[in-house]
mmCIF file of C-alpha atoms and ligand atoms in Angstrom:
data_model
loop_
_atom_site.group_PDB
_atom_site.id
_atom_site.type_symbol
_atom_site.label_atom_id
_atom_site.label_comp_id
_atom_site.label_asym_id
_atom_site.label_seq_id
_atom_site.Cartn_x
_atom_site.Cartn_y
_atom_site.Cartn_z
ATOM 1 C CA MET A 1 4.548 27.945 21.961
ATOM 2 C CA ALA A 2 0.918 26.839 22.814
ATOM 3 C CA VAL A 3 0.365 24.903 25.863
ATOM 4 C CA ILE A 4 -2.457 22.198 25.274
ATOM 5 C CA ASN A 5 -5.166 21.969 27.910
ATOM 6 C CA GLN A 6 -7.964 19.454 27.707
ATOM 7 C CA ASP A 7 -10.450 22.351 25.742
ATOM 8 C CA ASN A 8 -7.734 23.063 23.009
ATOM 9 C CA LEU A 9 -6.393 19.413 22.612
ATOM 10 C CA THR A 10 -9.116 18.312 20.220
ATOM 11 C CA MET A 11 -8.895 21.086 18.326
ATOM 12 C CA VAL A 12 -4.866 21.571 17.909
ATOM 13 C CA ILE A 13 -4.631 17.283 17.023
ATOM 14 C CA THR A 14 -7.644 17.687 14.530
ATOM 15 C CA LYS A 15 -5.800 20.731 12.813
ATOM 16 C CA GLU A 16 -2.191 19.039 13.280
ATOM 17 C CA VAL A 17 -3.756 15.588 11.391
ATOM 18 C CA GLU A 18 -5.396 17.519 8.550
ATOM 19 C CA ARG A 19 -2.064 19.379 8.187
ATOM 20 C CA VAL A 20 0.578 16.951 7.647
ATOM 21 C CA GLN A 21 1.696 15.876 4.525
ATOM 22 C CA VAL A 22 1.415 12.317 4.017
ATOM 23 C CA THR A 23 4.621 10.060 2.585
ATOM 24 C CA ASP A 24 2.508 6.672 1.456
ATOM 25 C CA ILE A 25 4.521 3.977 2.032
ATOM 26 C CA HIS A 26 2.643 1.501 -0.723
ATOM 27 C CA THR A 27 0.793 2.177 -3.399
ATOM 28 C CA HIS A 28 -0.043 1.015 -6.802
ATOM 29 C CA LEU A 29 -0.088 4.177 -8.656
ATOM 30 C CA TYR A 30 2.054 5.268 -11.907
ATOM 31 C CA PRO A 31 3.079 8.663 -13.042
ATOM 32 C CA PRO A 32 1.168 10.393 -15.390
ATOM 33 C CA GLY A 33 3.647 9.464 -17.782
ATOM 34 C CA PHE A 34 3.259 6.115 -17.641
ATOM 35 C CA GLY A 35 0.805 6.293 -20.364
ATOM 36 C CA ASP A 36 -2.338 3.486 -19.564
ATOM 37 C CA MET A 37 -0.588 2.677 -16.435
ATOM 38 C CA PHE A 38 -1.983 5.538 -14.900
ATOM 39 C CA LEU A 39 -5.579 5.187 -13.838
ATOM 40 C CA TYR A 40 -7.489 7.786 -12.602
ATOM 41 C CA GLY A 41 -11.343 8.685 -13.070
ATOM 42 C CA ILE A 42 -14.737 7.507 -11.979
ATOM 43 C CA ASP A 43 -14.712 4.912 -14.333
ATOM 44 C CA GLU A 44 -11.613 3.383 -12.695
ATOM 45 C CA LEU A 45 -12.807 4.134 -9.251
ATOM 46 C CA LEU A 46 -15.993 2.088 -9.536
ATOM 47 C CA THR A 47 -14.313 -0.486 -11.532
ATOM 48 C CA TYR A 48 -12.069 -1.177 -8.335
ATOM 49 C CA HIS A 49 -11.825 -5.013 -7.486
ATOM 50 C CA TYR A 50 -12.727 -4.019 -4.163
ATOM 51 C CA LEU A 51 -15.965 -2.892 -5.837
ATOM 52 C CA ILE A 52 -15.886 -5.771 -8.261
ATOM 53 C CA ALA A 53 -16.306 -8.304 -5.709
ATOM 54 C CA GLU A 54 -18.875 -6.231 -3.675
ATOM 55 C CA PHE A 55 -21.137 -6.094 -6.906
ATOM 56 C CA PHE A 56 -20.989 -9.933 -7.001
ATOM 57 C CA ARG A 57 -22.695 -10.367 -3.350
ATOM 58 C CA TYR A 58 -26.021 -9.098 -5.282
ATOM 59 C CA ALA A 59 -25.725 -10.003 -9.039
ATOM 60 C CA THR A 60 -26.638 -12.510 -10.509
ATOM 61 C CA MET A 61 -24.804 -12.298 -13.817
ATOM 62 C CA ASP A 62 -21.737 -14.395 -15.277
ATOM 63 C CA TYR A 63 -18.559 -13.688 -14.380
ATOM 64 C CA GLU A 64 -17.358 -13.973 -17.702
ATOM 65 C CA LYS A 65 -20.168 -11.834 -19.367
ATOM 66 C CA PHE A 66 -19.376 -8.948 -16.775
ATOM 67 C CA PHE A 67 -15.736 -9.148 -17.590
ATOM 68 C CA SER A 68 -16.249 -9.367 -21.466
ATOM 69 C CA LEU A 69 -18.067 -5.794 -21.188
ATOM 70 C CA SER A 70 -16.237 -2.559 -21.402
ATOM 71 C CA LYS A 71 -14.964 -0.942 -18.642
ATOM 72 C CA MET A 72 -17.996 2.311 -18.698
ATOM 73 C CA GLN A 73 -20.302 -0.605 -18.778
ATOM 74 C CA GLN A 74 -18.792 -2.230 -15.991
ATOM 75 C CA ALA A 75 -19.178 0.515 -14.019
ATOM 76 C CA GLU A 76 -22.346 1.698 -14.842
ATOM 77 C CA LEU A 77 -23.421 -1.662 -13.559
ATOM 78 C CA ILE A 78 -21.683 -1.429 -10.602
ATOM 79 C CA TYR A 79 -22.757 1.992 -9.857
ATOM 80 C CA GLN A 80 -26.460 1.131 -10.059
ATOM 81 C CA THR A 81 -25.929 -2.081 -7.907
ATOM 82 C CA LEU A 82 -23.810 -0.871 -4.995
ATOM 83 C CA PHE A 83 -25.027 2.921 -4.905
ATOM 84 C CA ILE A 84 -28.793 2.809 -6.581
ATOM 85 C CA LYS A 85 -30.431 0.086 -5.770
ATOM 86 C CA HIS A 86 -28.531 -0.238 -2.275
ATOM 87 C CA SER A 87 -26.766 2.242 0.126
ATOM 88 C CA PRO A 88 -23.626 2.176 -0.358
ATOM 89 C CA VAL A 89 -22.520 1.679 3.106
ATOM 90 C CA SER A 90 -19.091 -0.647 2.737
ATOM 91 C CA GLU A 91 -16.179 1.300 3.473
ATOM 92 C CA ALA A 92 -15.171 1.209 -0.230
ATOM 93 C CA GLN A 93 -17.993 2.176 -1.516
ATOM 94 C CA ARG A 94 -18.273 5.368 0.899
ATOM 95 C CA GLY A 95 -14.975 6.018 -0.595
ATOM 96 C CA VAL A 96 -16.458 6.840 -3.933
ATOM 97 C CA LEU A 97 -18.737 9.625 -2.403
ATOM 98 C CA THR A 98 -15.631 10.488 -0.374
ATOM 99 C CA VAL A 99 -13.783 11.495 -3.380
ATOM 100 C CA LEU A 100 -16.645 12.995 -5.139
ATOM 101 C CA LYS A 101 -17.489 15.286 -2.273
ATOM 102 C CA GLU A 102 -13.835 16.148 -2.203
ATOM 103 C CA LEU A 103 -13.483 17.148 -5.824
ATOM 104 C CA GLY A 104 -16.795 19.588 -5.370
ATOM 105 C CA LEU A 105 -18.996 17.662 -7.078
ATOM 106 C CA ASP A 106 -23.034 17.111 -5.765
ATOM 107 C CA VAL A 107 -23.382 13.236 -4.822
ATOM 108 C CA ASN A 108 -27.133 13.371 -5.103
ATOM 109 C CA LYS A 109 -27.001 14.134 -8.860
ATOM 110 C CA ARG A 110 -26.941 10.303 -8.929
ATOM 111 C CA ASP A 111 -25.732 10.241 -12.028
ATOM 112 C CA LEU A 112 -22.430 8.796 -13.678
ATOM 113 C CA ARG A 113 -22.396 10.813 -16.557
ATOM 114 C CA VAL A 114 -22.581 14.207 -14.988
ATOM 115 C CA PHE A 115 -19.514 12.957 -12.751
ATOM 116 C CA ARG A 116 -17.396 11.668 -15.664
ATOM 117 C CA GLU A 117 -18.292 14.809 -17.709
ATOM 118 C CA GLN A 118 -17.313 17.088 -14.629
ATOM 119 C CA ILE A 119 -14.011 15.165 -14.095
ATOM 120 C CA SER A 120 -12.964 14.969 -17.970
ATOM 121 C CA ILE A 121 -13.130 18.966 -18.391
ATOM 122 C CA ILE A 122 -10.109 19.449 -15.944
ATOM 123 C CA PRO A 123 -6.806 19.093 -17.606
ATOM 124 C CA VAL A 124 -5.334 15.993 -16.659
ATOM 125 C CA MET A 125 -1.974 17.302 -14.585
ATOM 126 C CA GLU A 126 -4.258 20.086 -12.670
ATOM 127 C CA TYR A 127 -6.468 17.140 -11.919
ATOM 128 C CA VAL A 128 -2.886 15.037 -10.510
ATOM 129 C CA ASN A 129 -2.046 18.255 -8.356
ATOM 130 C CA ARG A 130 -5.742 18.845 -7.423
ATOM 131 C CA ILE A 131 -6.077 14.970 -5.784
ATOM 132 C CA PHE A 132 -2.583 15.049 -4.210
ATOM 133 C CA ALA A 133 -3.214 18.462 -2.506
ATOM 134 C CA LEU A 134 -6.809 17.277 -1.249
ATOM 135 C CA ALA A 135 -5.441 13.671 -0.347
ATOM 136 C CA GLY A 136 -2.559 15.943 1.560
ATOM 137 C CA VAL A 137 -0.033 13.481 -0.060
ATOM 138 C CA LYS A 138 3.505 14.955 -1.086
ATOM 139 C CA GLU A 139 5.173 11.567 -2.224
ATOM 140 C CA VAL A 140 3.570 8.013 -2.851
ATOM 141 C CA ILE A 141 5.792 4.763 -3.103
ATOM 142 C CA MET A 142 4.895 2.603 -6.604
ATOM 143 C CA THR A 143 5.482 -1.272 -6.659
ATOM 144 C CA ASN A 144 7.475 -1.731 -9.553
ATOM 145 C CA ASP A 145 7.910 -4.840 -11.264
ATOM 146 C CA PRO A 146 10.298 -5.217 -13.985
ATOM 147 C CA PHE A 147 8.879 -8.482 -15.211
ATOM 148 C CA ASP A 148 6.196 -7.068 -16.505
ATOM 149 C CA SER A 149 6.611 -6.717 -19.964
ATOM 150 C CA THR A 150 4.474 -3.205 -20.272
ATOM 151 C CA GLU A 151 5.744 -1.632 -17.092
ATOM 152 C CA ARG A 152 9.294 -2.514 -17.675
ATOM 153 C CA GLN A 153 9.224 -0.820 -21.338
ATOM 154 C CA TRP A 154 8.421 2.455 -19.602
ATOM 155 C CA TRP A 155 11.387 2.509 -17.100
ATOM 156 C CA GLU A 156 13.406 1.414 -20.786
ATOM 157 C CA LYS A 157 12.110 4.187 -22.724
ATOM 158 C CA VAL A 158 10.862 7.102 -20.312
ATOM 159 C CA GLY A 159 11.617 6.480 -16.962
ATOM 160 C CA ASN A 160 9.890 8.675 -14.243
ATOM 161 C CA LYS A 161 9.918 11.834 -14.416
ATOM 162 C CA ASP A 162 7.913 12.886 -11.519
ATOM 163 C CA PRO A 163 9.760 12.981 -8.058
ATOM 164 C CA ARG A 164 6.015 12.614 -6.201
ATOM 165 C CA PHE A 165 6.309 9.136 -7.460
ATOM 166 C CA LYS A 166 9.131 6.944 -5.925
ATOM 167 C CA ALA A 167 9.418 3.592 -6.667
ATOM 168 C CA ALA A 168 10.131 0.218 -5.047
ATOM 169 C CA LEU A 169 11.225 -2.987 -6.708
ATOM 170 C CA ARG A 170 8.374 -5.663 -6.445
ATOM 171 C CA LEU A 171 9.986 -9.310 -6.091
ATOM 172 C CA ASP A 172 6.909 -11.228 -6.329
ATOM 173 C CA PRO A 173 7.378 -13.075 -9.587
ATOM 174 C CA LEU A 174 11.044 -14.089 -8.445
ATOM 175 C CA LEU A 175 10.235 -15.431 -5.184
ATOM 176 C CA ASN A 176 7.038 -16.732 -5.505
ATOM 177 C CA ASP A 177 6.724 -18.627 -8.613
ATOM 178 C CA TYR A 178 10.899 -18.961 -9.697
ATOM 179 C CA GLU A 179 10.353 -21.912 -11.641
ATOM 180 C CA LYS A 180 8.097 -20.506 -14.100
ATOM 181 C CA ASN A 181 9.509 -17.264 -14.159
ATOM 182 C CA TYR A 182 13.214 -18.149 -14.181
ATOM 183 C CA LYS A 183 13.308 -17.395 -18.033
ATOM 184 C CA GLU A 184 12.133 -14.162 -17.775
ATOM 185 C CA LEU A 185 14.936 -13.217 -16.207
ATOM 186 C CA ILE A 186 16.817 -15.141 -19.094
ATOM 187 C CA LYS A 187 14.975 -12.909 -21.408
ATOM 188 C CA LEU A 188 15.949 -9.561 -19.417
ATOM 189 C CA GLY A 189 19.826 -10.814 -20.020
ATOM 190 C CA TYR A 190 20.983 -12.710 -16.878
ATOM 191 C CA ARG A 191 22.023 -16.300 -17.301
ATOM 192 C CA VAL A 192 20.373 -17.768 -14.607
ATOM 193 C CA ASP A 193 19.359 -21.494 -14.430
ATOM 194 C CA ARG A 194 16.379 -23.641 -12.997
ATOM 195 C CA CYS A 195 18.219 -24.268 -10.123
ATOM 196 C CA LEU A 196 19.669 -22.043 -7.271
ATOM 197 C CA ASP A 197 23.875 -23.005 -8.166
ATOM 198 C CA GLU A 198 26.082 -20.357 -7.743
ATOM 199 C CA ASN A 199 26.180 -18.930 -10.874
ATOM 200 C CA THR A 200 22.866 -18.249 -10.822
ATOM 201 C CA ILE A 201 22.465 -16.575 -7.327
ATOM 202 C CA SER A 202 25.246 -14.345 -8.514
ATOM 203 C CA GLU A 203 23.161 -13.781 -11.581
ATOM 204 C CA ILE A 204 20.257 -13.201 -9.902
ATOM 205 C CA LYS A 205 21.951 -10.791 -7.608
ATOM 206 C CA ARG A 206 23.102 -8.381 -10.182
ATOM 207 C CA TYR A 207 19.337 -8.432 -11.550
ATOM 208 C CA LEU A 208 18.801 -7.082 -8.235
ATOM 209 C CA LYS A 209 21.212 -4.466 -8.511
ATOM 210 C CA ASP A 210 20.288 -3.341 -11.658
ATOM 211 C CA TRP A 211 17.001 -2.762 -11.105
ATOM 212 C CA VAL A 212 17.178 -1.456 -8.093
ATOM 213 C CA LYS A 213 19.413 1.250 -9.487
ATOM 214 C CA LYS A 214 17.393 1.874 -12.493
ATOM 215 C CA ILE A 215 14.603 2.615 -10.898
ATOM 216 C CA ASN A 216 16.023 4.217 -7.714
ATOM 217 C CA ALA A 217 14.024 1.966 -5.805
ATOM 218 C CA VAL A 218 13.588 3.091 -1.777
ATOM 219 C CA TYR A 219 12.524 -0.534 -0.716
ATOM 220 C CA MET A 220 12.534 -4.044 -2.183
ATOM 221 C CA ALA A 221 9.208 -5.777 -1.336
ATOM 222 C CA VAL A 222 7.098 -8.935 -2.058
ATOM 223 C CA SER A 223 3.339 -10.004 -1.118
ATOM 224 C CA LEU A 224 3.868 -13.313 0.933
ATOM 225 C CA PRO A 225 0.952 -16.369 1.157
ATOM 226 C CA PRO A 226 0.196 -16.849 4.825
ATOM 227 C CA ASP A 227 1.963 -20.391 4.719
ATOM 228 C CA PHE A 228 5.429 -18.301 4.135
ATOM 229 C CA THR A 229 8.364 -19.824 5.988
ATOM 230 C CA VAL A 230 11.728 -19.052 6.494
ATOM 231 C CA PRO A 231 14.384 -20.955 6.566
ATOM 232 C CA GLU A 232 12.777 -23.742 4.432
ATOM 233 C CA ASP A 233 14.119 -25.693 1.385
ATOM 234 C CA SER A 234 11.983 -23.490 -0.870
ATOM 235 C CA TYR A 235 13.013 -21.437 -3.584
ATOM 236 C CA CYS A 236 11.117 -18.231 -2.134
ATOM 237 C CA SER A 237 13.028 -18.778 1.033
ATOM 238 C CA ARG A 238 16.752 -19.885 -0.562
ATOM 239 C CA ILE A 239 16.397 -16.686 -2.845
ATOM 240 C CA LEU A 240 15.262 -14.857 -0.145
ATOM 241 C CA GLU A 241 18.349 -15.679 2.174
ATOM 242 C CA LEU A 242 21.067 -15.748 -0.999
ATOM 243 C CA CYS A 243 19.964 -13.263 -3.046
ATOM 244 C CA VAL A 244 17.689 -10.666 -1.863
ATOM 245 C CA LEU A 245 18.896 -10.022 1.750
ATOM 246 C CA PRO A 246 22.893 -9.636 0.783
ATOM 247 C CA ILE A 247 21.662 -6.971 -1.709
ATOM 248 C CA CYS A 248 18.727 -4.918 0.591
ATOM 249 C CA LYS A 249 22.318 -4.586 2.927
ATOM 250 C CA GLU A 250 24.487 -4.134 0.305
ATOM 251 C CA VAL A 251 22.496 -1.212 -0.960
ATOM 252 C CA LYS A 252 21.069 -0.617 2.232
ATOM 253 C CA ILE A 253 17.434 -0.302 1.669
ATOM 254 C CA PRO A 254 14.818 -2.191 3.511
ATOM 255 C CA LEU A 255 12.801 -5.042 2.623
ATOM 256 C CA ALA A 256 8.991 -5.084 2.613
ATOM 257 C CA LEU A 257 7.005 -8.300 3.787
ATOM 258 C CA MET A 258 3.400 -8.295 3.062
ATOM 259 C CA ILE A 259 2.094 -11.318 4.358
ATOM 260 C CA GLY A 260 -1.201 -13.366 4.505
ATOM 261 C CA VAL A 261 -2.423 -12.943 1.083
ATOM 262 C CA LYS A 262 -3.929 -16.220 -0.076
ATOM 263 C CA ARG A 263 -4.026 -16.035 -4.018
ATOM 264 C CA SER A 264 -6.537 -16.367 -6.396
ATOM 265 C CA VAL A 265 -9.180 -18.346 -4.040
ATOM 266 C CA ASN A 266 -12.033 -17.772 -6.555
ATOM 267 C CA PRO A 267 -10.322 -17.527 -10.245
ATOM 268 C CA TYR A 268 -13.410 -16.060 -11.531
ATOM 269 C CA LEU A 269 -13.087 -12.712 -10.181
ATOM 270 C CA GLY A 270 -9.691 -11.842 -11.171
ATOM 271 C CA LEU A 271 -8.121 -9.294 -9.388
ATOM 272 C CA ALA A 272 -11.016 -9.545 -6.720
ATOM 273 C CA ALA A 273 -10.197 -12.949 -6.163
ATOM 274 C CA ASP A 274 -7.522 -12.826 -3.565
ATOM 275 C CA SER A 275 -8.250 -13.527 0.274
ATOM 276 C CA LEU A 276 -6.658 -14.034 3.449
ATOM 277 C CA GLY A 277 -4.927 -16.348 5.685
ATOM 278 C CA LYS A 278 -3.049 -16.250 9.304
ATOM 279 C CA ALA A 279 0.727 -16.566 9.005
ATOM 280 C CA ASP A 280 3.407 -17.887 11.171
ATOM 281 C CA ILE A 281 5.120 -15.068 12.968
ATOM 282 C CA ARG A 282 8.327 -17.018 13.535
ATOM 283 C CA SER A 283 9.636 -16.318 10.251
ATOM 284 C CA ILE A 284 9.310 -12.385 10.777
ATOM 285 C CA GLU A 285 11.144 -13.642 14.290
ATOM 286 C CA TYR A 286 14.060 -15.544 12.208
ATOM 287 C CA LEU A 287 14.492 -13.136 9.394
ATOM 288 C CA CYS A 288 14.991 -9.962 12.054
ATOM 289 C CA ARG A 289 17.249 -11.782 14.134
ATOM 290 C CA THR A 290 19.302 -13.917 12.051
ATOM 291 C CA TYR A 291 19.785 -10.555 9.771
ATOM 292 C CA PRO A 292 19.998 -7.907 12.230
ATOM 293 C CA GLU A 293 21.817 -5.527 9.683
ATOM 294 C CA ASN A 294 18.601 -5.671 7.223
ATOM 295 C CA LYS A 295 15.835 -3.776 7.752
ATOM 296 C CA PHE A 296 12.317 -5.023 7.389
ATOM 297 C CA LEU A 297 9.045 -2.832 6.630
ATOM 298 C CA VAL A 298 6.227 -5.716 7.619
ATOM 299 C CA THR A 299 2.417 -5.819 7.226
ATOM 300 C CA MET A 300 0.300 -8.703 7.616
ATOM 301 C CA LEU A 301 -3.150 -9.481 6.600
ATOM 302 C CA SER A 302 -4.599 -11.498 8.950
ATOM 303 C CA LYS A 303 -6.758 -9.036 12.032
ATOM 304 C CA GLU A 304 -5.209 -12.451 13.775
ATOM 305 C CA ASN A 305 -1.488 -11.333 13.358
ATOM 306 C CA GLN A 306 -1.737 -7.989 14.537
ATOM 307 C CA HIS A 307 -1.286 -8.381 18.105
ATOM 308 C CA GLU A 308 2.138 -10.800 17.832
ATOM 309 C CA LEU A 309 3.458 -8.477 15.207
ATOM 310 C CA VAL A 310 3.423 -5.281 17.473
ATOM 311 C CA VAL A 311 4.972 -7.600 20.161
ATOM 312 C CA THR A 312 7.936 -9.051 17.678
ATOM 313 C CA ALA A 313 8.512 -5.234 16.637
ATOM 314 C CA ARG A 314 9.268 -4.405 20.270
ATOM 315 C CA LYS A 315 11.956 -7.213 20.206
ATOM 316 C CA PHE A 316 13.106 -5.879 16.849
ATOM 317 C CA ARG A 317 14.502 -2.641 16.103
ATOM 318 C CA ASN A 318 15.090 -3.637 11.967
ATOM 319 C CA LEU A 319 11.092 -3.876 12.477
ATOM 320 C CA MET A 320 8.948 -1.655 11.242
ATOM 321 C CA VAL A 321 5.417 -2.679 11.356
ATOM 322 C CA PHE A 322 3.362 -0.419 8.948
ATOM 323 C CA GLY A 323 -0.353 -0.180 7.330
ATOM 324 C CA CYS A 324 -4.023 -1.397 7.853
ATOM 325 C CA TRP A 325 -3.554 -3.238 5.087
ATOM 326 C CA TRP A 326 -6.067 -4.185 2.770
ATOM 327 C CA PHE A 327 -8.889 -6.295 4.158
ATOM 328 C CA LEU A 328 -7.919 -4.641 7.411
ATOM 329 C CA ASN A 329 -9.003 -1.020 5.884
ATOM 330 C CA ASN A 330 -12.139 -1.166 8.029
ATOM 331 C CA PRO A 331 -12.549 2.185 10.271
ATOM 332 C CA ASP A 332 -13.177 -0.250 13.793
ATOM 333 C CA MET A 333 -10.546 -2.146 12.804
ATOM 334 C CA VAL A 334 -8.189 0.521 11.701
ATOM 335 C CA LYS A 335 -9.260 2.280 14.790
ATOM 336 C CA GLU A 336 -8.544 -0.564 17.156
ATOM 337 C CA ILE A 337 -5.064 -2.035 15.465
ATOM 338 C CA THR A 338 -3.784 1.804 15.611
ATOM 339 C CA SER A 339 -4.472 1.726 19.174
ATOM 340 C CA MET A 340 -3.166 -1.095 20.003
ATOM 341 C CA ARG A 341 0.037 0.103 18.134
ATOM 342 C CA LEU A 342 0.500 3.551 20.031
ATOM 343 C CA ASP A 343 -0.496 1.250 23.179
ATOM 344 C CA THR A 344 3.026 -1.189 22.594
ATOM 345 C CA LEU A 345 5.077 0.961 20.253
ATOM 346 C CA GLY A 346 4.540 4.504 21.125
ATOM 347 C CA LEU A 347 5.180 6.410 18.026
ATOM 348 C CA SER A 348 7.582 3.983 16.474
ATOM 349 C CA PHE A 349 5.591 2.790 13.713
ATOM 350 C CA ILE A 350 3.905 3.701 10.261
ATOM 351 C CA PRO A 351 0.367 3.680 10.608
ATOM 352 C CA GLN A 352 -0.872 3.817 7.291
ATOM 353 C CA HIS A 353 -0.719 3.178 3.738
ATOM 354 C CA SER A 354 -3.249 4.056 1.195
ATOM 355 C CA ASP A 355 -2.412 0.478 -1.468
ATOM 356 C CA ALA A 356 -4.031 3.039 -3.536
ATOM 357 C CA ARG A 357 -4.439 1.652 -7.199
ATOM 358 C CA VAL A 358 -6.244 4.684 -9.054
ATOM 359 C CA LEU A 359 -5.359 7.902 -8.081
ATOM 360 C CA GLU A 360 -8.276 9.551 -6.479
ATOM 361 C CA HIS A 361 -8.096 6.686 -3.919
ATOM 362 C CA LEU A 362 -5.497 9.200 -2.144
ATOM 363 C CA ILE A 363 -8.199 10.975 -1.291
ATOM 364 C CA TYR A 364 -10.680 8.527 0.593
ATOM 365 C CA LYS A 365 -7.740 6.662 2.097
ATOM 366 C CA TRP A 366 -5.821 9.337 3.822
ATOM 367 C CA VAL A 367 -9.450 11.308 4.681
ATOM 368 C CA HIS A 368 -11.151 8.320 6.228
ATOM 369 C CA PHE A 369 -7.847 7.499 8.451
ATOM 370 C CA ARG A 370 -6.994 11.299 8.894
ATOM 371 C CA LYS A 371 -10.570 10.822 11.109
ATOM 372 C CA ILE A 372 -10.143 7.712 12.847
ATOM 373 C CA ILE A 373 -6.237 8.385 14.003
ATOM 374 C CA ALA A 374 -7.133 12.458 15.176
ATOM 375 C CA GLY A 375 -9.704 10.444 17.671
ATOM 376 C CA VAL A 376 -7.429 7.660 18.696
ATOM 377 C CA LEU A 377 -4.188 10.703 19.360
ATOM 378 C CA THR A 378 -6.718 12.771 21.171
ATOM 379 C CA LYS A 379 -7.835 9.931 23.803
ATOM 380 C CA LYS A 380 -3.663 9.032 23.965
ATOM 381 C CA TYR A 381 -2.718 12.895 24.631
ATOM 382 C CA GLN A 382 -5.764 13.013 27.315
ATOM 383 C CA LEU A 383 -4.192 10.880 29.435
ATOM 384 C CA LEU A 384 -0.500 12.274 29.216
ATOM 385 C CA LEU A 385 -2.588 15.705 30.352
ATOM 386 C CA GLU A 386 -4.442 13.252 33.394
ATOM 387 C CA ASN A 387 -0.905 12.381 34.230
ATOM 388 C CA GLY A 388 0.104 16.320 34.552
ATOM 389 C CA TRP A 389 2.241 15.805 31.686
ATOM 390 C CA ARG A 390 2.492 19.247 29.508
ATOM 391 C CA VAL A 391 2.409 18.807 25.993
ATOM 392 C CA THR A 392 2.742 21.662 23.443
ATOM 393 C CA GLU A 393 1.462 22.053 20.105
ATOM 394 C CA GLU A 394 5.049 21.675 18.458
ATOM 395 C CA GLU A 395 4.979 18.598 20.046
ATOM 396 C CA ILE A 396 2.220 17.607 18.802
ATOM 397 C CA LYS A 397 3.184 18.188 15.562
ATOM 398 C CA ARG A 398 6.408 16.510 15.484
ATOM 399 C CA ASP A 399 4.873 13.169 16.522
ATOM 400 C CA ILE A 400 2.040 13.579 13.882
ATOM 401 C CA GLU A 401 4.888 14.307 11.260
ATOM 402 C CA ASP A 402 6.902 11.324 12.602
ATOM 403 C CA LEU A 403 4.212 9.196 12.069
ATOM 404 C CA PHE A 404 2.945 10.192 8.550
ATOM 405 C CA SER A 405 6.051 10.768 6.958
ATOM 406 C CA ASN A 406 9.384 10.966 8.948
ATOM 407 C CA ASN A 407 9.199 7.503 10.566
ATOM 408 C CA PHE A 408 9.412 6.047 7.503
ATOM 409 C CA TRP A 409 12.486 7.938 5.924
ATOM 410 C CA ASN A 410 14.072 7.653 9.073
ATOM 411 C CA PHE A 411 13.813 3.860 8.981
ATOM 412 C CA VAL A 412 15.120 4.186 4.949
ATOM 413 C CA GLY A 413 17.870 6.200 5.819
ATOM 414 C CA ARG A 414 17.058 9.044 3.794
ATOM 415 C CA ASN A 415 15.579 12.000 3.018
ATOM 416 C CA SER A 416 12.288 12.987 1.780
HETATM 417 ZN ZN1 LIG B 501 -0.398 -3.768 -2.425
#
């Protein structure tokens, strides 16, 4: 067992961080067996909504005109604008370069057709395996919404056959727009009403239980606006307390709350339209305190919420903080937030998730994050060495595996 000193510390941490196999706890990926829902390739990468938003920082083109173009044409415009006419310095732009580089392509070809060609000649399953290997990811949790009729068909007709893809039951349409969506539940065979009477509550619970079972959900999840409040007299709060939490408790799965997304601030931008706002931590305190037998995975979108979130996690062991979500996923913020979490919570949190929407996102999100956390962890262990504490390579490996995978599975109460 190698003893670590100031000379080999950086090398050992870098090696372990590079080597660890990740459980990516929140993505929007689907297995290759799910037809068009499975997104991969350079055109999908370039038309990622992060890049669409950044394209319109420079472009004067009408929104409608852009969205009426084919995916390949959109990709071409984005590539010309963000990579050729300007240097691609933003995190999402640089991400594309990281993907190409890791795939072994020559980024300086600067020719989209060449990238397309080189990727398309690789057989799909071989390509999927390669992406997982390059990203060092062993499994991903999806975001699964039975209210989406396209997705529902895949579950009903085919099911998921790739064990690397694990399911999470997404509750957004149920919690955020019940008045509009209760009719969908009726179509699915549940005898619900617009008002939350006793029968409706038990039917919603039946729906949740059925679908958790059907997709083998690891957790339930919802993204919520900054003004999310519980308890209050709203559909969201009432369905959460009356249906979701009792079923989570019964089937022993956590509820993931992703708080702070302000939907469709500029509706012309489609998926890129969303923004963020600071949320009220008191709702999380209320939930963790009132439902000690429920478990909550929580991430918040606003930078201003991060400090109070880690402090809240100190108070409640049923709260697991995770990820640097969406607009927080910029290197300097990730570094600051990760360091603060280590200082406040030790190793008892889940530092990152990819939010990948396109398969290759796994590469850049994890390649970038590994670099950042290796630097942050080195500083923390350095302080231990300065205190005369002997650290072994085995202990560093254990800690890193906890952060990248085991903390999640231990919290969920399952084995990977
Ligand atoms: Zn997401």
